[in-house]
Tab-separated table of C-alpha atoms and ligand atoms in Angstrom:
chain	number	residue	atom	x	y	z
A	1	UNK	CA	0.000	0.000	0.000
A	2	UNK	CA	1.620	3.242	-0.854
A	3	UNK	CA	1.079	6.340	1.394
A	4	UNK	CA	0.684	9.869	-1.456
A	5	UNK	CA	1.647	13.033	-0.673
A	6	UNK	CA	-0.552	14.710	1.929
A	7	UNK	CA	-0.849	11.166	4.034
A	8	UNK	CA	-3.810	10.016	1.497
A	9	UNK	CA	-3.709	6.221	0.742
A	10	UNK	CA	-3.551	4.609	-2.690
A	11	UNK	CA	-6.019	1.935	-3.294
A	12	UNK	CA	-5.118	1.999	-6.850
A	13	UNK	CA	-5.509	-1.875	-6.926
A	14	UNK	CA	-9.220	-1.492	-5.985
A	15	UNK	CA	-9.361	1.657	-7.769
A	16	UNK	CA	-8.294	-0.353	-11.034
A	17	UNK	CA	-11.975	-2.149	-10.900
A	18	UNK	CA	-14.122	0.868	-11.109
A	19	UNK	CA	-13.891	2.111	-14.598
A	20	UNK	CA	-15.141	5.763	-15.419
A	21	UNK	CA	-18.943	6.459	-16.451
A	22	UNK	CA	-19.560	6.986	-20.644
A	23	UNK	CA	-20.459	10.425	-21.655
A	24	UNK	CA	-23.098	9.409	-24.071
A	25	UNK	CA	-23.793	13.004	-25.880
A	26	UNK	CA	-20.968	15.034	-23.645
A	27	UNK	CA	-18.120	13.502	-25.450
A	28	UNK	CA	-17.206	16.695	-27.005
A	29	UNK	CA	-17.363	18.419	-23.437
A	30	UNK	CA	-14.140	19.059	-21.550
A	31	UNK	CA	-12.999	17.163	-18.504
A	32	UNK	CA	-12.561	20.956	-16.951
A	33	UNK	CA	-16.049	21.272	-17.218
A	34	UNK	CA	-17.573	17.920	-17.172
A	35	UNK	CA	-15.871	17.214	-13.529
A	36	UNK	CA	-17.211	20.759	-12.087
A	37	UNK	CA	-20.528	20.211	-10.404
A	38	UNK	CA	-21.712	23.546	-11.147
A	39	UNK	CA	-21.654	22.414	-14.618
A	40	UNK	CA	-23.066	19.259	-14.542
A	41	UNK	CA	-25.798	21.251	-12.052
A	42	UNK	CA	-26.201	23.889	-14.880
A	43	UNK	CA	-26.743	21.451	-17.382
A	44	UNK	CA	-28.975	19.014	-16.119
A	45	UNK	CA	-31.540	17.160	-18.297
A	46	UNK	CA	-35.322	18.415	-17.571
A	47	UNK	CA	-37.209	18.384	-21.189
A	48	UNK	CA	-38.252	15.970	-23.272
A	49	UNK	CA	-35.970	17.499	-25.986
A	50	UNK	CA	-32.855	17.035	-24.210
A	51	UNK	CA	-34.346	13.369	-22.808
A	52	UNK	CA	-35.060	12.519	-26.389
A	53	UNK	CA	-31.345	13.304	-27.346
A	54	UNK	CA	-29.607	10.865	-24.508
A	55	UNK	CA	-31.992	7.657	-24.563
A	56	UNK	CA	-34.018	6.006	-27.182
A	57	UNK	CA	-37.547	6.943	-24.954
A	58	UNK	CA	-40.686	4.510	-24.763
A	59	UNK	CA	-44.042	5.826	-25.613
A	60	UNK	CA	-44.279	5.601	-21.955
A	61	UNK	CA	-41.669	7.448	-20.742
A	62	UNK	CA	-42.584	10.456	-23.711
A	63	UNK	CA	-45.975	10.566	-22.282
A	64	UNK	CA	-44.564	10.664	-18.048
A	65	UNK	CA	-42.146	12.909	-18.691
A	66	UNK	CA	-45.190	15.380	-19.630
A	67	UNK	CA	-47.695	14.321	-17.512
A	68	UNK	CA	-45.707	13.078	-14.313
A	69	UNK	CA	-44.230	16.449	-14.473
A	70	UNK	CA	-46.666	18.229	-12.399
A	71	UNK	CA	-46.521	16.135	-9.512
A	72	UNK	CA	-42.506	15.951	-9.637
A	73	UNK	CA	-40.318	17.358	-11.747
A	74	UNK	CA	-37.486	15.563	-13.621
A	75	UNK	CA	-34.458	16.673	-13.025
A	76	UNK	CA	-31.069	14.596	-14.082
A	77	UNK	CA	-27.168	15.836	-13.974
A	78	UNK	CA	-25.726	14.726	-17.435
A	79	UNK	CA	-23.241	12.412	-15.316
A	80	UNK	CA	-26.193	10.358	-13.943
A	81	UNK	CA	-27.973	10.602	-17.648
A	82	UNK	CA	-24.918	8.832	-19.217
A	83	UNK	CA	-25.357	6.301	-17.184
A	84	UNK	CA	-28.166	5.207	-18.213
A	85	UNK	CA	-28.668	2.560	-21.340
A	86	UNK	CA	-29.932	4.437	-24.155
A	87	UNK	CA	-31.597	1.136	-25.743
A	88	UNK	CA	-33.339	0.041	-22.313
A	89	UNK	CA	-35.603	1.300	-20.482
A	90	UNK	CA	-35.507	-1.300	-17.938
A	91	UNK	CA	-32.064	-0.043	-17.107
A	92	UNK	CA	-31.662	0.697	-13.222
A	93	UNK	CA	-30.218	4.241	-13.923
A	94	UNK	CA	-33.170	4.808	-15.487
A	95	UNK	CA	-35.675	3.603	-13.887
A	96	UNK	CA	-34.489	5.320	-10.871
A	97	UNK	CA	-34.421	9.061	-13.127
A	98	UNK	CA	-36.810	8.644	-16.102
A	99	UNK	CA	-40.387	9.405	-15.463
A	100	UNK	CA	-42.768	6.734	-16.093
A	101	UNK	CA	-46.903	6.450	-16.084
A	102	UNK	CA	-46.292	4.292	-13.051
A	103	UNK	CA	-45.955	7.511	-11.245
A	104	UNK	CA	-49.422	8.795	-11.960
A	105	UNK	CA	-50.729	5.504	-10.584
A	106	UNK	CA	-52.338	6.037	-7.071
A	107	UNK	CA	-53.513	3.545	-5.105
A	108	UNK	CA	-55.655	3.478	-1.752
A	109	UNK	CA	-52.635	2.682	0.425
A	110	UNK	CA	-50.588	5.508	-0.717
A	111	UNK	CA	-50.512	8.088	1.832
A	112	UNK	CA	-48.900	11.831	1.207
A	113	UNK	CA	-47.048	11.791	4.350
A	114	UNK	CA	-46.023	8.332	4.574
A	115	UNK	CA	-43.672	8.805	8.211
A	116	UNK	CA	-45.601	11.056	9.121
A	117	UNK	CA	-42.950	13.593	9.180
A	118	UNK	CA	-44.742	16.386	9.325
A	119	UNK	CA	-46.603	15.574	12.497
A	120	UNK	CA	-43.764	14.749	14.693
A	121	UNK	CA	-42.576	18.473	13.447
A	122	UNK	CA	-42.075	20.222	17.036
A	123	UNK	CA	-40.825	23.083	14.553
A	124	UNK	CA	-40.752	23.559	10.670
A	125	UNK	CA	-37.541	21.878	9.552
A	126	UNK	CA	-36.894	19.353	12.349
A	127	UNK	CA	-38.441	16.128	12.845
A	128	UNK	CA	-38.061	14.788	16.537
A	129	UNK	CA	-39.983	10.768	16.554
A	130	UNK	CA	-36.414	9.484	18.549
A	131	UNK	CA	-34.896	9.946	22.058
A	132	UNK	CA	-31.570	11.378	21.234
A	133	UNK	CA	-31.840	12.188	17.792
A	134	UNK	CA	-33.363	14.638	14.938
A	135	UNK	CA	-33.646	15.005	11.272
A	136	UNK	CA	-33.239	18.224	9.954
A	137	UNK	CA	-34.102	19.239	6.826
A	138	UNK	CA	-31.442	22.217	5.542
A	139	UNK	CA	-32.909	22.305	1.168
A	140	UNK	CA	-35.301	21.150	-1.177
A	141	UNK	CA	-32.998	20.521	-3.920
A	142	UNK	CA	-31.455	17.442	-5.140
A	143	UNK	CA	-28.934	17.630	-8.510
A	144	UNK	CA	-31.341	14.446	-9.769
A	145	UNK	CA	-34.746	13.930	-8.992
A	146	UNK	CA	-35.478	10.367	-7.705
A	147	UNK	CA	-38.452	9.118	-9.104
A	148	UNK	CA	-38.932	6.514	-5.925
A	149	UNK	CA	-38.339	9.426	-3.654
A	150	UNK	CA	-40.481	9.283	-0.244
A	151	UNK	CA	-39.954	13.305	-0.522
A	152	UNK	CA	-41.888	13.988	-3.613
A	153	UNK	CA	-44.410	16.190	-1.328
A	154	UNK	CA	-41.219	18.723	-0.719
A	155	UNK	CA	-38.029	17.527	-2.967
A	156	UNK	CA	-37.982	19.714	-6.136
A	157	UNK	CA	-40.510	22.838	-4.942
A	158	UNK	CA	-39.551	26.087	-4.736
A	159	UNK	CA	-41.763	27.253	-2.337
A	160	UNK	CA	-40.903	24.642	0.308
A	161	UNK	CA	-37.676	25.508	0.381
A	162	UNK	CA	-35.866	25.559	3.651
A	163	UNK	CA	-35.426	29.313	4.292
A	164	UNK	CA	-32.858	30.845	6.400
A	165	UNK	CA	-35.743	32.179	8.945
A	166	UNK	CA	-36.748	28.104	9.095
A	167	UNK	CA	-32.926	27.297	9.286
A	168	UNK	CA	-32.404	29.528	12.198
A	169	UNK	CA	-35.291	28.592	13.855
A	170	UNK	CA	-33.866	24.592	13.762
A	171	UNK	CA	-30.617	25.168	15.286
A	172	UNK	CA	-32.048	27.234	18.190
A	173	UNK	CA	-34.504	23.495	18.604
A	174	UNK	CA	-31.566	21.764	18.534
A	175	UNK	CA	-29.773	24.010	20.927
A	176	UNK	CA	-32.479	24.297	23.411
A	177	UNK	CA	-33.177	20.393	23.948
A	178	UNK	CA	-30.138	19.040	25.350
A	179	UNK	CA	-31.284	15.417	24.701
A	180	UNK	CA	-30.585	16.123	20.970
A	181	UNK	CA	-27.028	14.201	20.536
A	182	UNK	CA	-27.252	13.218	17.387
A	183	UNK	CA	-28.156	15.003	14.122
A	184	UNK	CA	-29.506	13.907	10.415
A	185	UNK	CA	-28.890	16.564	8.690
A	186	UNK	CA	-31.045	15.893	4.974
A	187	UNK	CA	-33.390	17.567	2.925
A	188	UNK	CA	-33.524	17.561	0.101
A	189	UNK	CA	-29.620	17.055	-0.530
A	190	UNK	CA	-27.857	19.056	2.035
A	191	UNK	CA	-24.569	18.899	-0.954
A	192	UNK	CA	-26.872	21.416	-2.804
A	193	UNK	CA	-25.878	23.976	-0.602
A	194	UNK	CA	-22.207	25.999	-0.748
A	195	UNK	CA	-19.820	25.042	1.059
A	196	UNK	CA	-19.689	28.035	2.778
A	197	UNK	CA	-23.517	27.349	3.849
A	198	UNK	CA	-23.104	24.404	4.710
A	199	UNK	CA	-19.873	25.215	6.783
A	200	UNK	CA	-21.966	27.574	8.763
A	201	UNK	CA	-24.767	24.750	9.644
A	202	UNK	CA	-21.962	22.479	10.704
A	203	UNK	CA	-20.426	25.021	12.756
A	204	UNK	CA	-23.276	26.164	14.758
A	205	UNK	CA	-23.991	22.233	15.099
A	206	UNK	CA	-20.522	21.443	16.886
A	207	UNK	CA	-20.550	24.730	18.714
A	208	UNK	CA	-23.573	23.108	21.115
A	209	UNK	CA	-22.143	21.113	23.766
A	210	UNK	CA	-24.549	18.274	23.916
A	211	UNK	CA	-24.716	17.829	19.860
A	212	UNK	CA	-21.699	14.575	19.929
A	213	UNK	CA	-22.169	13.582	15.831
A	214	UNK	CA	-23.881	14.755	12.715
A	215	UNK	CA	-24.489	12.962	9.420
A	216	UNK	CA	-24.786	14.295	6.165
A	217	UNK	CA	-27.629	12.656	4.172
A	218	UNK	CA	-26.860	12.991	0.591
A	219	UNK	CA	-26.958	11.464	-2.670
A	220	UNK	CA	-24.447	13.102	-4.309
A	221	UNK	CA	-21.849	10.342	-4.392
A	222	UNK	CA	-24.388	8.434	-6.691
A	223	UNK	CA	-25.930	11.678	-8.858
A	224	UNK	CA	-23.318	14.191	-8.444
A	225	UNK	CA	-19.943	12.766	-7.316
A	226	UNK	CA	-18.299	15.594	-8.865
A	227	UNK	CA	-19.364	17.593	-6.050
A	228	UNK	CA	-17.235	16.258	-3.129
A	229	UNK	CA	-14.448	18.126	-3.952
A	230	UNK	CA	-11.156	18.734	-2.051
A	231	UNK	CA	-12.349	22.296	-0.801
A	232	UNK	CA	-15.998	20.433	0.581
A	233	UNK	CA	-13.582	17.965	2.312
A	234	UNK	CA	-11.325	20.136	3.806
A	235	UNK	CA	-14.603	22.191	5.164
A	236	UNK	CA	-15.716	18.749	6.520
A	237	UNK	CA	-12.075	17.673	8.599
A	238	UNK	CA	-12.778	20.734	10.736
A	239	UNK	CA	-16.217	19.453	12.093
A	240	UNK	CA	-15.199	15.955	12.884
A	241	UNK	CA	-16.664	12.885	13.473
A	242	UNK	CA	-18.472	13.567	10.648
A	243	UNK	CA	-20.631	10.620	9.153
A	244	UNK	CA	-22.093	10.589	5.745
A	245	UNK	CA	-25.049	8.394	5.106
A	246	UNK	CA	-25.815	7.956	1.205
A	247	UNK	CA	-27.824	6.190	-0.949
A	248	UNK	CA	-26.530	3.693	-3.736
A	249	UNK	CA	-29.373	1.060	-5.283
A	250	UNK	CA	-27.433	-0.717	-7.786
A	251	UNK	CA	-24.241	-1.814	-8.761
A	252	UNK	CA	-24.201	0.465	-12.247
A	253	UNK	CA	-23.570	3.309	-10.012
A	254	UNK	CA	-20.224	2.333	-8.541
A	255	UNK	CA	-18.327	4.292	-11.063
A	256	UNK	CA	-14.717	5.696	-10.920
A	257	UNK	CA	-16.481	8.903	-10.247
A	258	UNK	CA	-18.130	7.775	-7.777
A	259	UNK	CA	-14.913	5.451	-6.401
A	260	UNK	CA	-13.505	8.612	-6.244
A	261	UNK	CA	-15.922	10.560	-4.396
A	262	UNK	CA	-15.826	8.277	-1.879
A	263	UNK	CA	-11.819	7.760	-1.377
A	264	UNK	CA	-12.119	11.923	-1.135
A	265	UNK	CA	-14.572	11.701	1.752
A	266	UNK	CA	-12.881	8.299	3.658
A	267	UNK	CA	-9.757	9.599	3.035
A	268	UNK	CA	-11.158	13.302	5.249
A	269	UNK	CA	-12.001	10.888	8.192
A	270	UNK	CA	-15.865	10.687	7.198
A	271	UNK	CA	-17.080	7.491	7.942
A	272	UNK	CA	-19.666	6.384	5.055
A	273	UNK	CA	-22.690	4.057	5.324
A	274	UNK	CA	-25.216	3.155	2.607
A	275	UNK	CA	-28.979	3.500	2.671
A	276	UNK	CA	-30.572	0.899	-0.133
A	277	UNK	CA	-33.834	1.433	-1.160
A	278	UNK	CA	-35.266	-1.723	-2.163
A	279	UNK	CA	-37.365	-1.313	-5.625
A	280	UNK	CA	-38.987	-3.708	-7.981
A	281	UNK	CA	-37.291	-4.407	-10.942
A	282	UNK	CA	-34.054	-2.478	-10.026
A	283	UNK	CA	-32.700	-4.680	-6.940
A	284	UNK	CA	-34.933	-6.501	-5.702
A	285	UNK	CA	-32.977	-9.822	-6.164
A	286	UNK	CA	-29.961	-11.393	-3.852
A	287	UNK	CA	-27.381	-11.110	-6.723
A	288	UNK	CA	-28.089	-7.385	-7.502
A	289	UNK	CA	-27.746	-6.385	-3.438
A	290	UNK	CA	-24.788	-8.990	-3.031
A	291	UNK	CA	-22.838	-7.097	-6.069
A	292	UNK	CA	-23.667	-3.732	-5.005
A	293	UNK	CA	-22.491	-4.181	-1.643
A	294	UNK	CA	-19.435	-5.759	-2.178
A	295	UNK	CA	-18.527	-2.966	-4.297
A	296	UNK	CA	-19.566	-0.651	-1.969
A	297	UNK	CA	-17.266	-2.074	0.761
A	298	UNK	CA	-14.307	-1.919	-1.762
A	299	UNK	CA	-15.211	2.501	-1.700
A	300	UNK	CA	-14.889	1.862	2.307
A	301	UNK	CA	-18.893	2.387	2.385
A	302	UNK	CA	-20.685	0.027	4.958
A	303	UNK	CA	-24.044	-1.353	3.398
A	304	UNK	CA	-26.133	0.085	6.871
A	305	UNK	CA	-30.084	-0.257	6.014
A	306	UNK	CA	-32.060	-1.848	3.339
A	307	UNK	CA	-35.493	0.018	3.499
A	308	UNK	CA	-38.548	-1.209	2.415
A	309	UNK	CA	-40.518	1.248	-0.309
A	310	UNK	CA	-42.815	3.181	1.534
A	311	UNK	CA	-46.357	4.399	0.742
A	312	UNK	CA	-45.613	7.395	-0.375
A	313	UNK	CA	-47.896	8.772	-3.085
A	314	UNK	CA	-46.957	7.744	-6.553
A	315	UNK	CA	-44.106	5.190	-6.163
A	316	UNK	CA	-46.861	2.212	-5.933
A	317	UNK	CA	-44.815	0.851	-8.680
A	318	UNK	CA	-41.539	-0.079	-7.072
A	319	UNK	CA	-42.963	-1.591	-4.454
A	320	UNK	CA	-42.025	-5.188	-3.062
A	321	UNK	CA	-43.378	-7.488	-0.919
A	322	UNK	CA	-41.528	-7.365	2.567
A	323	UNK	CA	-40.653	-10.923	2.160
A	324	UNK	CA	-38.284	-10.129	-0.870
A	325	UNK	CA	-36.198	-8.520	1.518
A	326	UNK	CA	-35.896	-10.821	4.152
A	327	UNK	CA	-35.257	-13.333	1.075
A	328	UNK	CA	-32.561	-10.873	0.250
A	329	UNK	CA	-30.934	-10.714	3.988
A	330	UNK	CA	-31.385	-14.249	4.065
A	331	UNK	CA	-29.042	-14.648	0.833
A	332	UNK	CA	-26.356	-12.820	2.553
A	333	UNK	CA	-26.050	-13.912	5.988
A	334	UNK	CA	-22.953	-16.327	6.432
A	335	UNK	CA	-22.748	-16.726	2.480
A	336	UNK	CA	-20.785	-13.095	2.591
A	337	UNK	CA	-19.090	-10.795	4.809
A	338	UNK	CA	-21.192	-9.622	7.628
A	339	UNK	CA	-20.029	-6.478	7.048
A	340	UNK	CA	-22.015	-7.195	3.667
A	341	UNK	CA	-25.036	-7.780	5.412
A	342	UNK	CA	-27.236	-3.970	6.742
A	343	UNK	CA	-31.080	-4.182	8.232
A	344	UNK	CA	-33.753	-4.539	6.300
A	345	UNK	CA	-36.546	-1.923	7.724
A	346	UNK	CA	-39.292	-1.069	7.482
A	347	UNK	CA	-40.181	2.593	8.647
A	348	UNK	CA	-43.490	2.141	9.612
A	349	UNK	CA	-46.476	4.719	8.556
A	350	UNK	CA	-47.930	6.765	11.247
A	351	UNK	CA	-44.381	7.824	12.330
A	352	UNK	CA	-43.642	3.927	13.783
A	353	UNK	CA	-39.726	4.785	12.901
A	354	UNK	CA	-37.830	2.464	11.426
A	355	UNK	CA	-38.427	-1.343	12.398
A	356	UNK	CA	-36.417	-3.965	11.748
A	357	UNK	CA	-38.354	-7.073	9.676
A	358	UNK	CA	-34.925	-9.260	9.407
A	359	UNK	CA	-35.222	-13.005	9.335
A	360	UNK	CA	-35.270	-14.605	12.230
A	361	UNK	CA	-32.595	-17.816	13.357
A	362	UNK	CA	-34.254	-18.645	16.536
A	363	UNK	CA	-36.219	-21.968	15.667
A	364	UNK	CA	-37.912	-22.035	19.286
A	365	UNK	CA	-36.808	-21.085	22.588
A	366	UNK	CA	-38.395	-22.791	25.988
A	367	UNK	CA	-36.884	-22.296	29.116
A	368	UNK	CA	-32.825	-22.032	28.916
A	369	UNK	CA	-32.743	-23.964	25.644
A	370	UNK	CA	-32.841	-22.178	22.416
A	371	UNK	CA	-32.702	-23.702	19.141
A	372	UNK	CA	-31.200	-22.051	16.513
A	373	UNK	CA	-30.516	-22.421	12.889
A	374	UNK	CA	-27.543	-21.232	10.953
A	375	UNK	CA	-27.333	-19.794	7.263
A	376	UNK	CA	-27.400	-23.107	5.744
A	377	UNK	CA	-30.172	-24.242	6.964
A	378	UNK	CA	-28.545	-26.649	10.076
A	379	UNK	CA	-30.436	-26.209	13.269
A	380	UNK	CA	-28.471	-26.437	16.486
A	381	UNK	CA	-29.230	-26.179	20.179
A	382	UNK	CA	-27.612	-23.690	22.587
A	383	UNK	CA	-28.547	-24.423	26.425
A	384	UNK	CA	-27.888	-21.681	28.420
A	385	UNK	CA	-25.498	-22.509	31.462
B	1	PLP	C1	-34.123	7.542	10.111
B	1	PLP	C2	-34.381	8.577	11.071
B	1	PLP	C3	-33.435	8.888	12.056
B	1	PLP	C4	-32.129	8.120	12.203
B	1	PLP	O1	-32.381	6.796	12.562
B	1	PLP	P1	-31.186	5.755	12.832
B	1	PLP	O2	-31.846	4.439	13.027
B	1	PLP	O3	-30.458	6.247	14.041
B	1	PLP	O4	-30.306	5.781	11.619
B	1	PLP	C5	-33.739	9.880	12.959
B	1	PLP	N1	-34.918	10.539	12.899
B	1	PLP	C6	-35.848	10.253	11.979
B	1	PLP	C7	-37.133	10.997	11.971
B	1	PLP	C8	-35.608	9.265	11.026
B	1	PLP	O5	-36.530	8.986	10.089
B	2	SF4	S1	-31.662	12.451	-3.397
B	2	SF4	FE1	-33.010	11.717	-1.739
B	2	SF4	S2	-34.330	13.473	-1.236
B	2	SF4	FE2	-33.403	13.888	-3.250
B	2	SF4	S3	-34.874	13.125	-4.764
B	2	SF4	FE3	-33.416	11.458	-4.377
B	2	SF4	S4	-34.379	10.226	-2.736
B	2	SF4	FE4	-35.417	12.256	-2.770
């Protein structure tokens, strides 16, 4: 292992494995501009025309990307959009970015706040359902627009965004409730602020005594990778322990970019889980999650939940059965590294929180004897002492 300049360590081994993402139409574009996220923010992909000019589009997805646009804008950073397979729509990248009429598709079940977020909302941008622990939502924006996004009532509009009256107003919560050791701080993406922004939040954050860690809840090391640069990461070193939660669904999206991204943040102290999504047709099979989270662990990101789709409004389409995903943990437990292996939850409507639905290994248990039964199947007995 070779130690660069500056103390960073080359993984150049690993590194090797993680090729760079096409450029589809943005050959032509320079690598000055095409690895500055202000760019690929500027020139994100939200008309048809431009949609029509990077994928081969389904009468489908030509129809949703008109319709679907009313109740959630598309919105897709040219890096993400060259991702995708131009010839398939069944590609992940694009299932996960491309409208389609699924979307308009509302069932009885769905509700429009699904975790109930909004009720456990002691004051507009915090949500307080846990002991020790808040989510705080800092933006609206995201650089793409997931189209399984549990957000859709707030991600992408304007007028909810989080003003800096509403910002103000959060850290003063936080400050006054000296339980609070623990903060989420999300959105929206909270990478779509500057870094300047941003280094304010994290300040005030460590400035209160009882605050111990925060974690950044972004997607940009999937959608925007570009933007953890070394300026964001230097901004991050001063407010350490710093943990940064993200959200990688399939194995397509471990890029070099992304490889990258991650190596930037590790390599700054941050210590990176992942937050899977489980959705139909993009990884909801055992191979899919095993691949995606060994590569993950290669970028030093720990697999850390496997939610189950909620009911948010207009998502009724990715939805799985909860057994898919114990199927899933069930396919990982002692045939990988446990390290490998996150909870599957299920973050229950009504503001339950997240509950844990993983399989169970405890056959029966009477008295002091339990009997138990490993991953392959073999049941054995452990008497207590
Ligand atoms: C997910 C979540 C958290 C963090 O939960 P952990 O299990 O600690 O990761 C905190 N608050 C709310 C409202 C959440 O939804
Ligand atoms: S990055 Fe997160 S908050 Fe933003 S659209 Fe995607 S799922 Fe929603």
């Amino acid at each position: 292992m070779d130690v660069l300049p500056g103390g960073a360590v080359s993984i150049n081994h690993v590194r090797s494995r993680f090729p760079f993402a096409p450029r589809s139409i943005w050959k032509g574009v320079p690598d000055s501009q095409w690895n500055d996220w202000h760019w690929q923010q500027r020139e994100r992909v939200t008309t048809l025309e431009q949609l029509d000019q990077v994928v081969r589009l389904t009468d489908d997805e030509r129809r949703a990307v008109v319709e679907a646009d009313a109740q959630f804008h598309m919105g897709i950073t040219p890096y993400y959009a060259a991702l995708m397979d131009p010839e398939d729509p069944t590609c992940p990248v694009r299932l996960q970015s491309v409208p389609t009429m699924g979307e308009l598709n509302f069932t009885a079940a769905d509700l429009e706040d699904p975790l109930a977020e909004e009720r456990d909302m002691p004051v507009p941008g915090i949500t307080h359902r846990y002991p020790d622990r808040v989510l705080f939502y800092t933006t609206h924006n995201c650089p793409v627009y997931c189209r399984h996004c549990t957000r859709k009532r707030k991600v992408a509009d304007p007028s909810s965004a989080a003003a800096k009256k509403q910002i103000e107003e959060s850290l003063a919560y936080i400050e006054l409730h000296t339980e609070i050791r623990d903060v989420v701080v999300s959105g929206g993406d909270p990478l779509s602020l500057s870094d300047d922004r941003l280094d304010y939040i994290l300040g005030r954050l460590r400035a209160i005594p009882h605050v111990e860690i925060f974690r950044l809840g972004t997607r940009n090391l999937v959608t925007l990778p570009q933007r953890i640069t070394d300026d964001l990461v230097q901004m991050l070193r001063k407010h350490q322990p710093v943990y940064v939660n993200t959200h990688f669904n399939h194995p397509r999206e471990c890029t070099g970019e992304a490889f990258d991204a991650a190596r930037r943040l590790a390599d700054g102290g941050c210590v990176i889980g992942n937050q899977m999504v489980l959705l139909k047709g993009i990884n909801d099979d055992p191979r899919t999650v095993k691949e995606l989270n060994h590569r993950l662990l290669m970028m030093r990101i720990r697999p850390y939940y496997i939610y189950q789709c909620d009911l948010a409004r207009g998502i009724s389409h990715f939805r799985t059965p909860i057994e898919t995903g114990r199927r899933i943990i069930r396919s990982l437990r002692g045939h990988t590294s446990g390290m490998a292996v996150p909870y599957f939850v299920v973050d229950a409507p009504n503001g339950g929180g997240k509950i844990p639905v993983n399989p169970d290994y405890v056959v029966r248990h009477e008295g002091k004897r339990w009997v138990l039964r490993n991953f392959a199947g073999k049941e054995f007995t452990y008497d207590e002492p």
